[in-house]
Every structure is written in C-alpha cells, then in structure tokens.
C-alpha cells in the first residue's frame, strides 16, 4: 500500500471534506486501488508518444475562438436567484478574511 | 518580526536585495475572457454575469480572440518568444470570489516566455528578464466592510469574475526598490502605448506582487524569499520593498532566519505583516483545463499582431533625441504616454520649433494640467492652439512672459491665442503711424544709440526693436517695427 492515512486526510482537507476516522479507513484502500491502476498504465513504454491532455490535442488552428462582442446575459436578480443569501445585489457568504 | 533595532545604512550596505515582480494587467477587451459578459467597471454588482462566470454547472468557456491578441501584443513588445502552442490549466482553491472552485490560468505551457525590459540604473542600461507572460481569468470582488452585518458576512460581486488578465513575471534581476519602481514604470508605459490596458491601479487593472529576499553582498546563492502583496500604488511598492528589505536584514543580523511566507503591506502602519497561518500549504493541483482546446498561435497570426504594434516608448524616445535634437531627459518625459508624445509631435511639426514646444509642454502646460488634475488628453489647450501661441512667441509678436499669461487664459477658456489676445486688448499693433510715433520717441530719447547706428554699428538695431516692443507691451508687429526702424534710422 503506497498511500497512508495522512494522505487521505490531506486530500480531504484540500476538498474541504471532514472525514471521520472510519471514513479515512474506508477510503484509503479505494484511493490506493485507483493509484495502483494508474501505476499499471505506467508499465507501458510511452517515451515515443507525445503527451496528450485533451482529445483534440494537437491542433494547428483555433476554430472555436469567440469575437469580442458583448451580449447581455444575466441581470442582478437572475444572477442571485439561486443564492441562499444575498443583499445589495451581492452574494452573501459567511465572513472570510483572506485567501491562502 | 523585527528584532527591534533598526538596521543602519552601514549594516544594510552589507546586504544585497533580490527582487522579482509578478504583475497582473487587466486587458481592455469589451467582454470577458471566456464569456460574452461586459467587462465594464463600476456597473451594479452582479449585473454583468452569466452561467460561465458564475460557475454554474454545465457552462463551458469559449476563449475570446481579442484577449489572445492583446496578450500577444504585450508579449511581443516585451521581446518574448510566443509559443506556437500553449495550454490552459486549472488552479484549484476555495474562496468565495472564485465560484468554480478553480481559476483558469496557464501553468506549464504559458503563452510566451523569455522576454525583457530595459531599465536605467545610474545612467546605464540594465536588462531585466521577463520569465513569462500568461493569460488567465480574474476572480470576483469581495466586500468585507461597509455593511451592517459585515462582522459576520462578506459580500461577493462577480462582475470581475472572468475579466481577462495577463500575468507578467520578471526574473529575480531587480536589486533595489528604485529598480523595481523603474521596471514597473516602463512596464506600465509599454502597456499604455499598446492600449491593451488602462493600468489604473486604483481600479485594480494593474496589480503587483513582489518576491523579495536578501543575501550578503557578493553572494551568488539566493536567500529565502517572502512574497509581498497588496502593493496597489507605485509609492507603496517602493516603501513596502524598502521596509521588507530592512526587516529581513534585521532578522538575519539578529541571528534569526527568514521564513518563506506571504506578507501583506499595510499602508496605514507602513509595515508588512505575515498573513495568518495557513491551514495547509499551497497546493493548487494544477491540471490541464479539459474544457478548452490548447491554444495554437500560427506564424501568420503572430506576424499580423507584430505588424500592428505601434512605435514603442524606447524607440520613440530615441527618435525624439535624434529627429528633434531633444535632450534625453525631455525625450523621456515626453514619451511617458502615447497621448503626450503625440501632442508634442503635433506641436513640434506645426511650429518647426521642437525645443520650444518641449519646453512649453513640459513646464507651463504641465503645470496647468497638474493644477487642474487633468492629463494631456483632457487639455483645454489643443495641440494646434498651443502651436499657434508658440508661433506668435517665436516670431517675437509677443514676449514669453505675455505668452504665459495668454496660455493660462487659453487653458481657462479653451480659446485660441488670437481670441484671447483680442479679448484682453492684446492684439498686435499693425498701425504704421502708431509705430512710427513710438520709434521717433525712442530715437529722440536715445540720441547716442542713433549716432552709433548711423556710424555703422547696425547691430544696435536689435536693441531698438526691443525698446519698441517694450514700449508697446509686446504688441507691435516685430517685422513691421524692423522695417520702420531701418527707414527712420537711415
């Protein structure tokens, strides 16, 4: 097993998930088996293959670029329609101080 | 924090600062980078939003061609190599100004790399490397203050979410706050010339973070760096850097070590503060953005953009020195913005007197503009009108002193020099009889000079012209005065 419980807790923290001790034990082997599967792919020799991140890769042209023409989309009310809390045209969230 | 004893100049001189800047520039596109919402500043909160920039499920980004063109302009002007293929990546983090939970940015394959900006240090040119220029989207704006429930709630405006930015990262080549200031000034001038950004720091369209470290002078290894944020003015940049350099020296001198951290500049306290301890380290888990194709820049597109570049500040500065025989200092000031440089050239060409034009623009006109808190594009005195005034001065029709008065009146009323002079009763005297009368009076009062002239010392003619101009408060037509003087004196 390559993963440890602290790795599971770290990944959960990044995703803002709170896991109980039981859950950490449940997810550890599951995550580990995914990584193991990826390890298996590593057995293939890909030294001669260009890395690919998107299926459309590589491309010489950009057929899907947009022209810089504004279009009216949502107004304030529509933007906020799904917000659990809002006021003064803004979304309201629990107080946060600073990022990072 | 600091050890309490401020580092003396002597102690500071034992160290060398190493500074790199990360500059975010908001692009002047009409629409956002991945959707057709307007980028207009100052609209009611959340009125320029759509499923894409609100991060609603299922919405897909479509790249704005103009944002790429503008970014490419900046990259080419910075002497960067534009990559034929670059790629967008997701930078993952949670914060309420980022509705998708990730920012679309560029990571391991940026738009452009290996550029430079030349700054001036003690009269010598110094090349500052530009590591990379990449495209990314801006986040929304958080409002932490000003509401009744601000102690428990933050407000979020997503109008800015998805506004296109370029990030310009410098190499750690800067060695002092002054160098950083010069670098940023030149970078800003360049962006203004290219018209890719308004670089308005108050509105956040130009943002600067600095990586700062110190090391013993002469060392080749870098010290541990801190990242200083919240540098939202040129003045803050210099002060914050000076403060941070001194703080690091004090820590090291006191036997401490610098911890790698992000620090915020507090302009009220004139200090940098370490940000609250993070719950965990930066881990943005970048990965290629699957919703966007890799960006392909063809040679044709790149060349098309290159051909569209205007004359850049440095080239224009050099041309001003060469073509108009201006001092380096004047040329630098006159090329600070494209508008000012255009204004100068218009006046210089219309008058044929570049140095006179430079002097009046940089002194009298700049003074009036500063006083009225306007820039050159809002000058009530147009370039042709200033040229008109300068021609009158150059011909000697009016004195420089009168010119200043007239310019002030032109500035206040947006009228031409001739209109102002007519109103003030300052119009030129072209009446031969009147001038003859004045000339005869002066000759009668100065028989010695008349004698000298008649004795062959014709150089005194200039002195007589001066006397006539003085007697007519500069209003007599100088060529006419000369003509009459010659006739009367002979």
Coordinates of C-alpha atoms in Angstrom, one line a residue:
Chain A
X1 CA 0.0 0.0 0.0
X2 CA 1.5 3.3 -1.1
X3 CA -1.0 5.7 0.4
X4 CA -1.1 6.5 4.1
X5 CA -3.9 7.7 6.2
X6 CA -2.4 11.2 6.4
X7 CA -2.5 11.4 2.6
X8 CA -6.2 10.7 2.7
X9 CA -6.8 13.4 5.4
X10 CA -4.7 15.9 3.3
X11 CA -6.7 15.3 0.1
X12 CA -9.9 15.6 2.1
X13 CA -8.8 18.8 3.7
X14 CA -8.0 20.3 0.2
X15 CA -11.5 19.4 -0.8
X16 CA -12.9 20.9 2.4
X17 CA -14.3 17.4 3.4
X18 CA -14.4 16.4 7.1
X19 CA -13.8 12.7 7.3
X20 CA -14.3 10.6 10.5
X21 CA -11.7 8.0 11.4
X22 CA -13.9 5.2 10.0
X23 CA -14.2 7.0 6.7
X24 CA -10.5 7.5 6.4
X25 CA -10.1 3.8 6.8
X26 CA -12.8 3.1 4.2
X27 CA -11.4 5.5 1.6
X28 CA -7.7 4.6 2.0
X29 CA -7.9 1.3 0.1
X30 CA -10.2 2.7 -2.5
X31 CA -7.9 5.6 -3.3
X32 CA -5.0 3.3 -3.2
X33 CA -6.5 0.9 -5.8
X34 CA -7.0 3.9 -8.2
X35 CA -3.4 4.8 -7.9
X36 CA -2.4 1.2 -8.3
X37 CA -4.3 1.1 -11.6
X38 CA -2.6 4.2 -12.8
X39 CA 0.7 2.6 -11.9
X40 CA -0.2 -0.3 -14.1
X41 CA -0.5 2.2 -17.1
X42 CA 3.0 3.2 -16.3
X43 CA 4.2 -0.2 -17.4
X44 CA 3.6 0.9 -21.0
X45 CA 6.6 2.4 -22.7
X46 CA 5.4 5.9 -23.8
X47 CA 8.8 7.5 -24.4
X48 CA 7.9 7.9 -28.1
X49 CA 4.4 9.2 -27.6
X50 CA 3.6 12.9 -27.3
X51 CA 1.8 13.7 -24.0
X52 CA -1.9 14.3 -24.5
X53 CA -4.1 16.2 -22.1
X54 CA -7.1 16.8 -24.4
X55 CA -8.6 14.6 -27.0
X56 CA -8.3 17.5 -29.6
X57 CA -4.6 17.8 -29.0
X58 CA -2.6 18.7 -31.0
X59 CA -4.2 21.4 -33.2
X60 CA -2.8 24.0 -35.5
X61 CA -5.9 26.2 -35.6
X62 CA -8.4 27.6 -33.1
X63 CA -11.8 27.2 -34.8
X64 CA -13.6 27.9 -31.6
X65 CA -12.4 31.4 -30.6
X66 CA -15.0 34.0 -29.9
X67 CA -15.2 37.6 -31.2
X68 CA -15.2 40.3 -28.6
X69 CA -18.9 41.3 -28.8
X70 CA -20.7 41.9 -25.6
X71 CA -24.0 40.2 -25.1
X72 CA -26.5 40.9 -22.3
X73 CA -26.9 37.8 -20.2
X74 CA -28.0 37.8 -16.5
X75 CA -29.1 40.8 -14.6
X76 CA -28.7 41.1 -10.9
X77 CA -31.9 39.3 -9.9
X78 CA -31.2 36.4 -12.2
X79 CA -27.6 36.1 -11.0
X80 CA -28.7 35.9 -7.4
X81 CA -31.8 33.7 -8.0
X82 CA -30.1 30.6 -6.6
X83 CA -28.2 32.2 -3.9
X84 CA -29.0 31.0 -0.4
X85 CA -28.3 34.5 0.9
X86 CA -27.9 37.9 -0.8
X87 CA -28.3 41.6 -0.3
X88 CA -27.4 44.9 -2.0
X89 CA -27.1 43.0 -5.3
X90 CA -24.4 40.8 -3.8
X91 CA -24.0 37.2 -2.8
X92 CA -23.6 36.9 0.9
X93 CA -21.2 34.4 2.5
X94 CA -20.0 33.7 6.0
X95 CA -17.3 36.1 6.8
X96 CA -13.9 35.3 5.4
X97 CA -10.8 37.2 5.9
X98 CA -8.1 36.3 3.5
X99 CA -7.2 33.8 0.9
X100 CA -4.3 31.3 1.2
Chain B
X1 CA 9.1 40.1 13.2
X2 CA 12.0 42.5 13.5
X3 CA 14.5 42.4 16.3
X4 CA 13.7 46.0 17.3
X5 CA 17.0 47.6 16.5
X6 CA 16.7 49.3 13.1
X7 CA 19.4 48.3 10.6
X8 CA 21.9 51.1 10.0
X9 CA 22.8 52.2 6.5
X10 CA 26.2 50.5 7.1
X11 CA 24.6 47.2 8.0
X12 CA 22.2 47.5 5.1
X13 CA 25.1 48.0 2.7
X14 CA 26.5 44.6 3.6
X15 CA 23.4 43.0 2.0
X16 CA 22.0 42.9 -1.5
X17 CA 18.3 42.7 -2.2
X18 CA 17.0 40.3 -4.8
X19 CA 13.5 41.3 -6.1
X20 CA 11.2 39.8 -8.7
X21 CA 7.8 41.2 -9.7
X22 CA 4.6 39.5 -10.6
X23 CA 2.4 42.0 -12.4
X24 CA -1.2 41.4 -13.3
X25 CA -2.6 43.5 -16.0
X26 CA -6.3 43.7 -16.8
X27 CA -6.9 43.7 -20.6
X28 CA -9.1 46.2 -22.2
X29 CA -11.4 43.8 -24.0
X30 CA -15.1 44.6 -24.2
X31 CA -16.0 41.2 -23.0
X32 CA -14.7 38.6 -20.5
X33 CA -12.1 36.0 -21.4
X34 CA -14.4 33.0 -21.6
X35 CA -17.9 34.5 -22.0
X36 CA -19.7 37.5 -23.7
X37 CA -20.4 39.4 -20.5
X38 CA -19.3 43.0 -20.4
X39 CA -16.1 43.9 -18.6
X40 CA -17.2 47.5 -17.8
X41 CA -16.0 48.8 -14.4
X42 CA -18.4 50.3 -11.9
X43 CA -21.7 48.6 -13.0
X44 CA -24.1 47.5 -10.3
X45 CA -22.8 44.3 -8.6
X46 CA -23.5 41.0 -10.4
X47 CA -25.2 42.7 -13.4
X48 CA -22.5 41.5 -15.9
X49 CA -22.7 37.8 -15.2
X50 CA -23.8 34.6 -16.9
X51 CA -23.6 30.9 -16.2
X52 CA -19.9 30.7 -17.3
X53 CA -18.6 33.4 -15.0
X54 CA -20.9 32.4 -12.2
X55 CA -19.5 28.9 -12.4
X56 CA -22.9 27.3 -12.9
X57 CA -22.9 23.6 -13.6
X58 CA -22.6 22.6 -17.3
X59 CA -21.5 26.0 -18.6
X60 CA -18.5 25.9 -20.9
X61 CA -15.8 28.5 -21.6
X62 CA -15.1 29.9 -25.1
X63 CA -11.9 31.8 -25.4
X64 CA -12.0 35.5 -26.5
X65 CA -9.8 36.0 -29.6
X66 CA -9.2 39.6 -28.8
X67 CA -7.8 38.7 -25.3
X68 CA -5.3 36.5 -27.0
X69 CA -4.4 39.2 -29.5
X70 CA -3.8 41.8 -26.7
X71 CA -1.8 39.3 -24.6
X72 CA 0.3 38.6 -27.7
X73 CA 0.9 42.3 -28.3
X74 CA 2.2 42.7 -24.7
X75 CA 4.3 39.6 -25.1
X76 CA 5.9 40.7 -28.4
X77 CA 6.5 44.2 -27.0
X78 CA 8.3 42.6 -24.1
X79 CA 10.5 40.8 -26.6
X80 CA 9.1 37.4 -25.6
X81 CA 9.0 34.3 -27.7
X82 CA 5.3 33.5 -28.3
X83 CA 4.8 29.7 -28.1
X84 CA 3.1 28.2 -31.1
X85 CA 1.1 26.1 -28.7
X86 CA 0.1 26.9 -25.1
X87 CA -2.3 25.4 -22.8
X88 CA -4.8 26.5 -20.1
X89 CA -4.8 24.8 -16.7
X90 CA -7.0 24.8 -13.7
X91 CA -5.6 26.3 -10.5
X92 CA -7.7 24.8 -7.7
X93 CA -8.6 26.6 -4.5
X94 CA -11.6 27.5 -2.5
X95 CA -12.6 31.1 -1.9
X96 CA -16.0 32.8 -2.4
X97 CA -14.7 35.1 -5.2
X98 CA -14.0 32.0 -7.3
X99 CA -17.3 30.4 -8.0
X100 CA -16.0 27.4 -10.0
X101 CA -13.5 26.4 -7.2
X102 CA -10.7 26.9 -9.7
X103 CA -9.2 29.7 -11.8
X104 CA -8.5 29.0 -15.4
X105 CA -4.9 30.1 -15.9
X106 CA -1.8 28.9 -17.7
X107 CA 0.8 26.8 -16.0
X108 CA 3.5 24.7 -17.6
X109 CA 2.8 25.9 -21.1
X110 CA 2.4 29.7 -21.0
X111 CA 1.6 31.9 -24.0
X112 CA 5.0 33.5 -24.1
X113 CA 8.5 33.3 -22.4
X114 CA 12.0 34.7 -22.4
X115 CA 11.3 38.5 -22.7
X116 CA 13.0 41.5 -21.2
X117 CA 12.6 45.1 -20.2
X118 CA 15.5 47.6 -20.2
X119 CA 15.7 49.9 -17.2
X120 CA 18.2 52.5 -16.3
X121 CA 20.5 52.3 -13.3
X122 CA 22.9 55.2 -12.6
X123 CA 22.7 56.2 -16.2
X124 CA 23.5 52.7 -17.6
X125 CA 21.0 50.3 -19.2
X126 CA 20.2 47.2 -17.4
X127 CA 18.2 44.3 -18.8
X128 CA 15.6 42.7 -16.6
X129 CA 14.4 39.3 -17.7
X130 CA 10.7 38.6 -18.2
X131 CA 10.2 34.9 -17.4
X132 CA 6.8 34.6 -18.8
X133 CA 3.5 36.2 -19.9
X134 CA 0.4 34.1 -19.5
X135 CA -3.3 34.6 -19.8
X136 CA -5.8 34.0 -17.0
X137 CA -9.2 35.0 -15.7
X138 CA -9.7 37.4 -12.8
X139 CA -11.7 36.4 -9.7
X140 CA -14.7 38.3 -8.4
X141 CA -14.5 41.0 -5.8
X142 CA -15.1 40.6 -2.0
X143 CA -16.6 43.3 0.1
X144 CA -15.6 42.8 3.7
X145 CA -16.6 46.2 5.1
X146 CA -19.4 48.7 5.0
X147 CA -22.5 46.6 5.6
X148 CA -24.5 46.3 8.8
X149 CA -23.6 42.6 9.1
X150 CA -20.0 42.9 7.9
X151 CA -18.9 41.4 11.2
X152 CA -20.4 38.1 10.2
X153 CA -20.9 38.3 6.4
X154 CA -18.8 39.0 3.4
X155 CA -20.4 40.3 0.2
X156 CA -19.4 39.0 -3.3
X157 CA -19.6 40.8 -6.6
X158 CA -18.9 38.6 -9.6
X159 CA -18.8 41.3 -12.3
X160 CA -15.0 41.0 -12.3
X161 CA -15.1 37.2 -12.4
X162 CA -13.7 36.2 -15.8
X163 CA -12.2 39.5 -16.8
X164 CA -9.0 38.8 -18.8
X165 CA -5.7 39.3 -17.2
X166 CA -2.1 38.8 -18.3
X167 CA 0.4 37.9 -15.6
X168 CA 3.9 39.2 -16.4
X169 CA 6.6 37.5 -14.2
X170 CA 10.1 39.0 -14.0
X171 CA 13.3 37.2 -13.3
X172 CA 14.8 38.0 -9.9
X173 CA 17.0 40.6 -11.6
X174 CA 16.0 43.7 -9.6
X175 CA 18.3 44.8 -6.9
X176 CA 16.6 47.7 -5.2
X177 CA 13.2 49.4 -4.7
X178 CA 14.2 52.0 -7.2
X179 CA 15.0 49.4 -9.8
X180 CA 11.6 47.8 -9.2
X181 CA 9.9 51.2 -9.5
X182 CA 11.7 51.9 -12.8
X183 CA 10.8 48.4 -14.1
X184 CA 7.1 48.9 -13.2
X185 CA 7.0 52.4 -14.7
X186 CA 8.4 51.1 -18.0
X187 CA 6.1 48.1 -18.0
X188 CA 3.1 50.4 -17.4
X189 CA 4.2 52.8 -20.1
X190 CA 4.5 50.0 -22.5
X191 CA 1.0 48.6 -21.8
X192 CA -0.4 52.1 -22.2
X193 CA 1.3 52.5 -25.6
X194 CA -0.1 49.2 -26.7
X195 CA -3.5 50.2 -25.5
X196 CA -4.0 46.8 -24.0
X197 CA -4.8 48.1 -20.5
X198 CA -5.6 51.3 -18.8
X199 CA -3.2 50.3 -16.0
X200 CA -5.4 52.0 -13.4
X201 CA -4.1 50.9 -10.1
X202 CA -7.0 52.3 -8.0
X203 CA -9.4 50.3 -10.1
X204 CA -7.2 47.2 -9.9
X205 CA -6.3 47.0 -13.5
X206 CA -2.6 46.9 -12.6
X207 CA -1.7 44.8 -9.6
X208 CA 1.8 44.0 -8.3
X209 CA 3.2 41.3 -6.0
X210 CA 6.9 41.2 -5.2
X211 CA 9.2 38.3 -4.3
X212 CA 11.9 39.7 -2.0
X213 CA 15.0 38.2 -0.4
X214 CA 18.3 39.5 0.8
X215 CA 21.8 38.0 0.8
X216 CA 25.2 39.1 1.8
X217 CA 26.6 41.4 -0.9
X218 CA 28.5 39.5 -3.5
X219 CA 26.9 36.1 -2.7
X220 CA 25.6 34.1 -5.5
X221 CA 23.0 32.0 -3.6
X222 CA 19.6 33.4 -3.1
X223 CA 18.3 33.9 0.4
X224 CA 14.8 32.7 1.5
X225 CA 12.2 34.9 -0.1
X226 CA 8.9 36.3 1.1
X227 CA 6.1 37.3 -1.2
X228 CA 4.7 40.8 -0.5
X229 CA 1.2 41.5 -1.6
X230 CA -1.2 44.5 -1.6
X231 CA 1.1 46.9 -3.4
X232 CA -1.6 48.9 -5.0
X233 CA 0.4 52.0 -5.9
X234 CA 3.8 52.9 -7.2
X235 CA 4.6 54.6 -3.9
X236 CA 3.5 51.6 -1.8
X237 CA 5.7 49.4 -4.0
X238 CA 8.9 51.3 -3.1
X239 CA 8.0 51.8 0.5
X240 CA 7.0 48.2 1.1
X241 CA 10.1 46.9 -0.6
X242 CA 12.3 49.2 1.4
X243 CA 10.6 48.1 4.6
X244 CA 10.7 44.4 3.8
X245 CA 14.4 44.5 2.8
X246 CA 15.2 46.2 6.1
X247 CA 13.1 43.8 8.0
X248 CA 14.9 40.8 6.6
X249 CA 18.3 42.3 7.2
X250 CA 17.3 43.0 10.8
X251 CA 16.1 39.4 11.3
X252 CA 19.3 38.0 9.8
X253 CA 21.5 40.4 11.8
X254 CA 19.7 39.4 14.9
X255 CA 20.7 35.8 14.2
X256 CA 17.2 34.8 13.0
X257 CA 16.1 33.1 9.8
X258 CA 13.6 34.3 7.2
X259 CA 10.6 32.1 6.9
X260 CA 9.1 31.7 3.4
X261 CA 5.7 33.3 3.7
X262 CA 3.2 35.7 2.1
X263 CA 3.2 39.1 3.7
X264 CA 0.7 41.9 3.2
X265 CA 1.7 45.6 3.0
X266 CA -0.3 47.7 5.5
X267 CA -0.1 51.3 4.1
X268 CA -1.5 52.7 7.3
X269 CA 1.1 51.2 9.6
X270 CA 3.8 51.3 6.9
X271 CA 4.7 47.7 7.6
X272 CA 4.4 44.3 6.1
X273 CA 2.5 41.7 8.1
X274 CA 2.8 37.9 7.8
X275 CA -0.6 36.6 6.7
X276 CA -2.5 34.4 9.2
X277 CA -1.0 30.9 9.4
X278 CA -2.5 28.8 6.7
X279 CA -4.4 25.7 7.4
X280 CA -2.2 23.9 4.8
X281 CA 0.4 24.7 2.3
X282 CA -0.3 25.9 -1.2
X283 CA -1.4 23.0 -3.2
X284 CA -3.2 24.2 -6.3
X285 CA -3.2 20.8 -8.0
X286 CA -2.9 22.3 -11.5
X287 CA -4.1 20.1 -14.3
X288 CA -4.8 20.8 -18.0
X289 CA -8.2 22.5 -18.5
X290 CA -10.3 19.9 -20.3
X291 CA -13.0 22.3 -21.4
X292 CA -10.6 24.3 -23.6
X293 CA -8.5 23.3 -26.6
X294 CA -4.8 24.0 -26.4
X295 CA -4.2 27.5 -27.9
X296 CA -2.5 27.4 -31.2
X297 CA -0.8 30.6 -32.4
X298 CA 0.0 30.4 -36.1
X299 CA 3.0 32.2 -37.6
X300 CA 0.6 34.4 -39.6
X301 CA -1.4 35.4 -36.6
X302 CA 1.7 36.3 -34.7
X303 CA 3.1 38.4 -37.6
X304 CA -0.2 40.1 -38.1
X305 CA -0.1 41.2 -34.4
X306 CA 3.6 42.2 -34.7
X307 CA 2.8 44.4 -37.7
X308 CA 0.0 46.1 -35.6
X309 CA 2.4 47.2 -32.8
X310 CA 2.8 50.9 -32.5
X311 CA 6.2 52.6 -32.2
X312 CA 7.2 51.6 -28.6
X313 CA 8.4 54.1 -25.9
X314 CA 12.1 53.3 -26.2
X315 CA 12.2 53.6 -29.9
X316 CA 10.2 56.8 -29.8
X317 CA 12.4 58.2 -27.1
X318 CA 15.5 57.6 -29.2
X319 CA 13.8 59.0 -32.3
X320 CA 12.9 62.2 -30.4
X321 CA 16.5 62.7 -29.4
X322 CA 17.7 62.0 -33.0
X323 CA 15.0 63.8 -35.0
X324 CA 14.1 66.7 -32.8
X325 CA 17.5 67.1 -31.1
X326 CA 15.9 67.0 -27.7
X327 CA 17.9 66.3 -24.5
X328 CA 17.4 62.7 -23.3
X329 CA 15.6 64.0 -20.2
X330 CA 12.9 65.8 -22.3
X331 CA 12.5 62.9 -24.6
X332 CA 11.9 60.5 -21.7
X333 CA 9.3 62.8 -20.1
X334 CA 7.5 63.4 -23.5
X335 CA 7.2 59.7 -24.3
X336 CA 5.8 58.8 -20.9
X337 CA 2.4 58.3 -22.6
X338 CA 1.4 57.9 -26.2
X339 CA -1.0 60.9 -25.9
X340 CA 1.7 63.2 -24.6
X341 CA 4.1 62.1 -27.3
X342 CA 1.5 62.6 -30.0
X343 CA 0.7 66.0 -28.6
X344 CA 4.3 67.0 -28.6
X345 CA 4.9 65.8 -32.2
X346 CA 1.8 67.8 -33.4
X347 CA 3.1 71.0 -31.8
X348 CA 6.7 70.4 -32.9
X349 CA 5.6 69.9 -36.5
X350 CA 3.2 72.8 -36.6
X351 CA 5.8 75.2 -35.2
X352 CA 9.0 73.8 -36.6
X353 CA 10.4 74.5 -33.1
X354 CA 10.7 71.2 -31.2
X355 CA 12.7 72.5 -28.3
X356 CA 10.4 75.4 -27.8
X357 CA 7.4 73.0 -28.0
X358 CA 9.1 70.7 -25.5
X359 CA 9.8 73.5 -23.0
X360 CA 6.3 74.8 -23.1
X361 CA 4.7 71.4 -22.8
X362 CA 6.9 70.2 -20.0
X363 CA 6.8 73.4 -18.0
X364 CA 3.8 75.8 -18.4
X365 CA 1.3 73.3 -19.8
X366 CA 2.2 70.5 -17.4
X367 CA 2.0 72.9 -14.5
X368 CA -1.6 74.0 -15.6
X369 CA -2.6 70.4 -16.2
X370 CA -1.3 69.3 -12.8
X371 CA -3.1 72.1 -11.1
X372 CA -6.3 71.1 -12.7
X373 CA -5.6 67.5 -12.1
X374 CA -6.0 66.6 -15.8
X375 CA -3.9 64.6 -18.2
X376 CA -2.9 65.7 -21.6
X377 CA -5.8 64.1 -23.4
X378 CA -8.1 66.4 -21.3
X379 CA -6.1 69.6 -22.0
X380 CA -8.3 72.5 -22.8
X381 CA -5.5 73.8 -25.0
X382 CA -5.3 71.7 -28.1
X383 CA -2.1 71.0 -29.8
X384 CA -2.9 73.3 -32.8
X385 CA -3.8 76.1 -30.3
X386 CA -0.6 75.7 -28.4
X387 CA 1.3 75.7 -31.7
X388 CA -0.5 78.9 -32.6
X389 CA 0.7 80.6 -29.4
X390 CA 4.3 79.4 -29.9
X391 CA 4.4 80.7 -33.4
X392 CA 3.5 84.2 -32.0
X393 CA 6.2 83.9 -29.4
X394 CA 8.8 82.6 -31.9
X395 CA 8.0 85.5 -34.3
X396 CA 8.5 87.9 -31.4
X397 CA 4.9 89.1 -31.7
X398 CA 4.5 88.5 -28.0
X399 CA 7.0 88.1 -25.2
X400 CA 7.4 84.8 -23.3
X401 CA 6.0 86.5 -20.3
X402 CA 2.9 87.5 -22.1
X403 CA 2.8 84.1 -23.6
X404 CA 2.4 82.6 -20.1
X405 CA -0.5 84.9 -19.3
X406 CA -2.2 84.1 -22.6
X407 CA -1.7 80.3 -22.1
X408 CA -3.3 80.5 -18.7
X409 CA -6.3 82.3 -20.3
X410 CA -6.4 79.8 -23.1
X411 CA -6.4 77.0 -20.6
X412 CA -9.3 78.5 -18.7
X413 CA -11.4 79.3 -21.7
X414 CA -10.3 76.7 -24.4
X415 CA -9.9 79.6 -26.8
X416 CA -7.1 80.3 -29.3
X417 CA -4.3 82.7 -28.6
X418 CA -5.6 85.2 -31.1
X419 CA -9.1 85.1 -29.5
X420 CA -7.6 85.6 -26.0
X421 CA -5.4 88.5 -27.2
X422 CA -8.4 90.2 -28.9
X423 CA -10.4 89.9 -25.7
X424 CA -7.7 91.2 -23.5
X425 CA -6.9 94.0 -25.9
X426 CA -3.6 92.5 -26.5
X427 CA -3.9 92.3 -30.2
X428 CA -1.0 93.1 -32.4
X429 CA -0.3 96.7 -33.4
X430 CA -0.1 96.9 -37.2
X431 CA -0.8 100.6 -37.5
X432 CA 2.3 102.1 -39.2
X433 CA 1.5 105.6 -37.9
X434 CA 1.4 104.4 -34.3
X435 CA 4.6 102.5 -34.7
X436 CA 6.4 105.5 -36.4
X437 CA 5.4 107.7 -33.5
X438 CA 6.8 105.3 -30.9
X439 CA 10.0 104.8 -33.0
X440 CA 10.6 108.6 -33.2
X441 CA 10.0 109.0 -29.5
X442 CA 12.6 106.3 -28.7
X443 CA 15.1 107.8 -31.2
X444 CA 14.6 111.2 -29.6
X445 CA 15.3 109.8 -26.1
X446 CA 18.4 107.9 -27.2
X447 CA 20.5 110.1 -29.5
X448 CA 23.7 108.3 -28.6
X449 CA 22.4 104.9 -29.9
X450 CA 21.1 106.6 -33.0
X451 CA 24.6 108.1 -33.5
X452 CA 26.2 104.7 -33.1
X453 CA 23.8 103.1 -35.6
X454 CA 24.4 105.8 -38.2
X455 CA 28.1 105.4 -37.6
X456 CA 27.9 101.9 -38.9
X457 CA 27.1 99.9 -35.8
X458 CA 23.9 98.4 -37.4
X459 CA 23.9 95.6 -34.7
X460 CA 22.1 98.0 -32.4
X461 CA 19.0 97.5 -34.5
X462 CA 18.0 94.7 -32.2
X463 CA 18.3 96.9 -29.2
X464 CA 15.9 99.4 -30.9
X465 CA 13.4 96.6 -31.7
X466 CA 13.5 95.6 -28.1
X467 CA 12.8 99.1 -26.9
X468 CA 9.8 99.5 -29.3
X469 CA 8.4 96.1 -28.2
X470 CA 8.8 97.1 -24.6
X471 CA 7.1 100.5 -25.2
X472 CA 4.1 98.7 -26.8
X473 CA 3.9 96.0 -24.2
X474 CA 5.0 93.4 -26.8
X475 CA 2.0 94.3 -29.1
X476 CA 3.8 95.8 -32.0
X477 CA 4.3 93.6 -35.1
X478 CA 8.0 92.9 -35.0
X479 CA 8.8 92.6 -38.7
X480 CA 6.9 95.9 -39.2
X481 CA 8.9 97.5 -36.4
X482 CA 12.2 96.4 -38.0
X483 CA 11.1 97.8 -41.4
X484 CA 10.1 101.2 -39.9
X485 CA 13.2 101.4 -37.7
X486 CA 15.5 100.8 -40.7
X487 CA 13.8 103.6 -42.6
X488 CA 13.8 106.1 -39.8
X489 CA 17.3 105.4 -38.7
X490 CA 18.9 105.7 -42.1

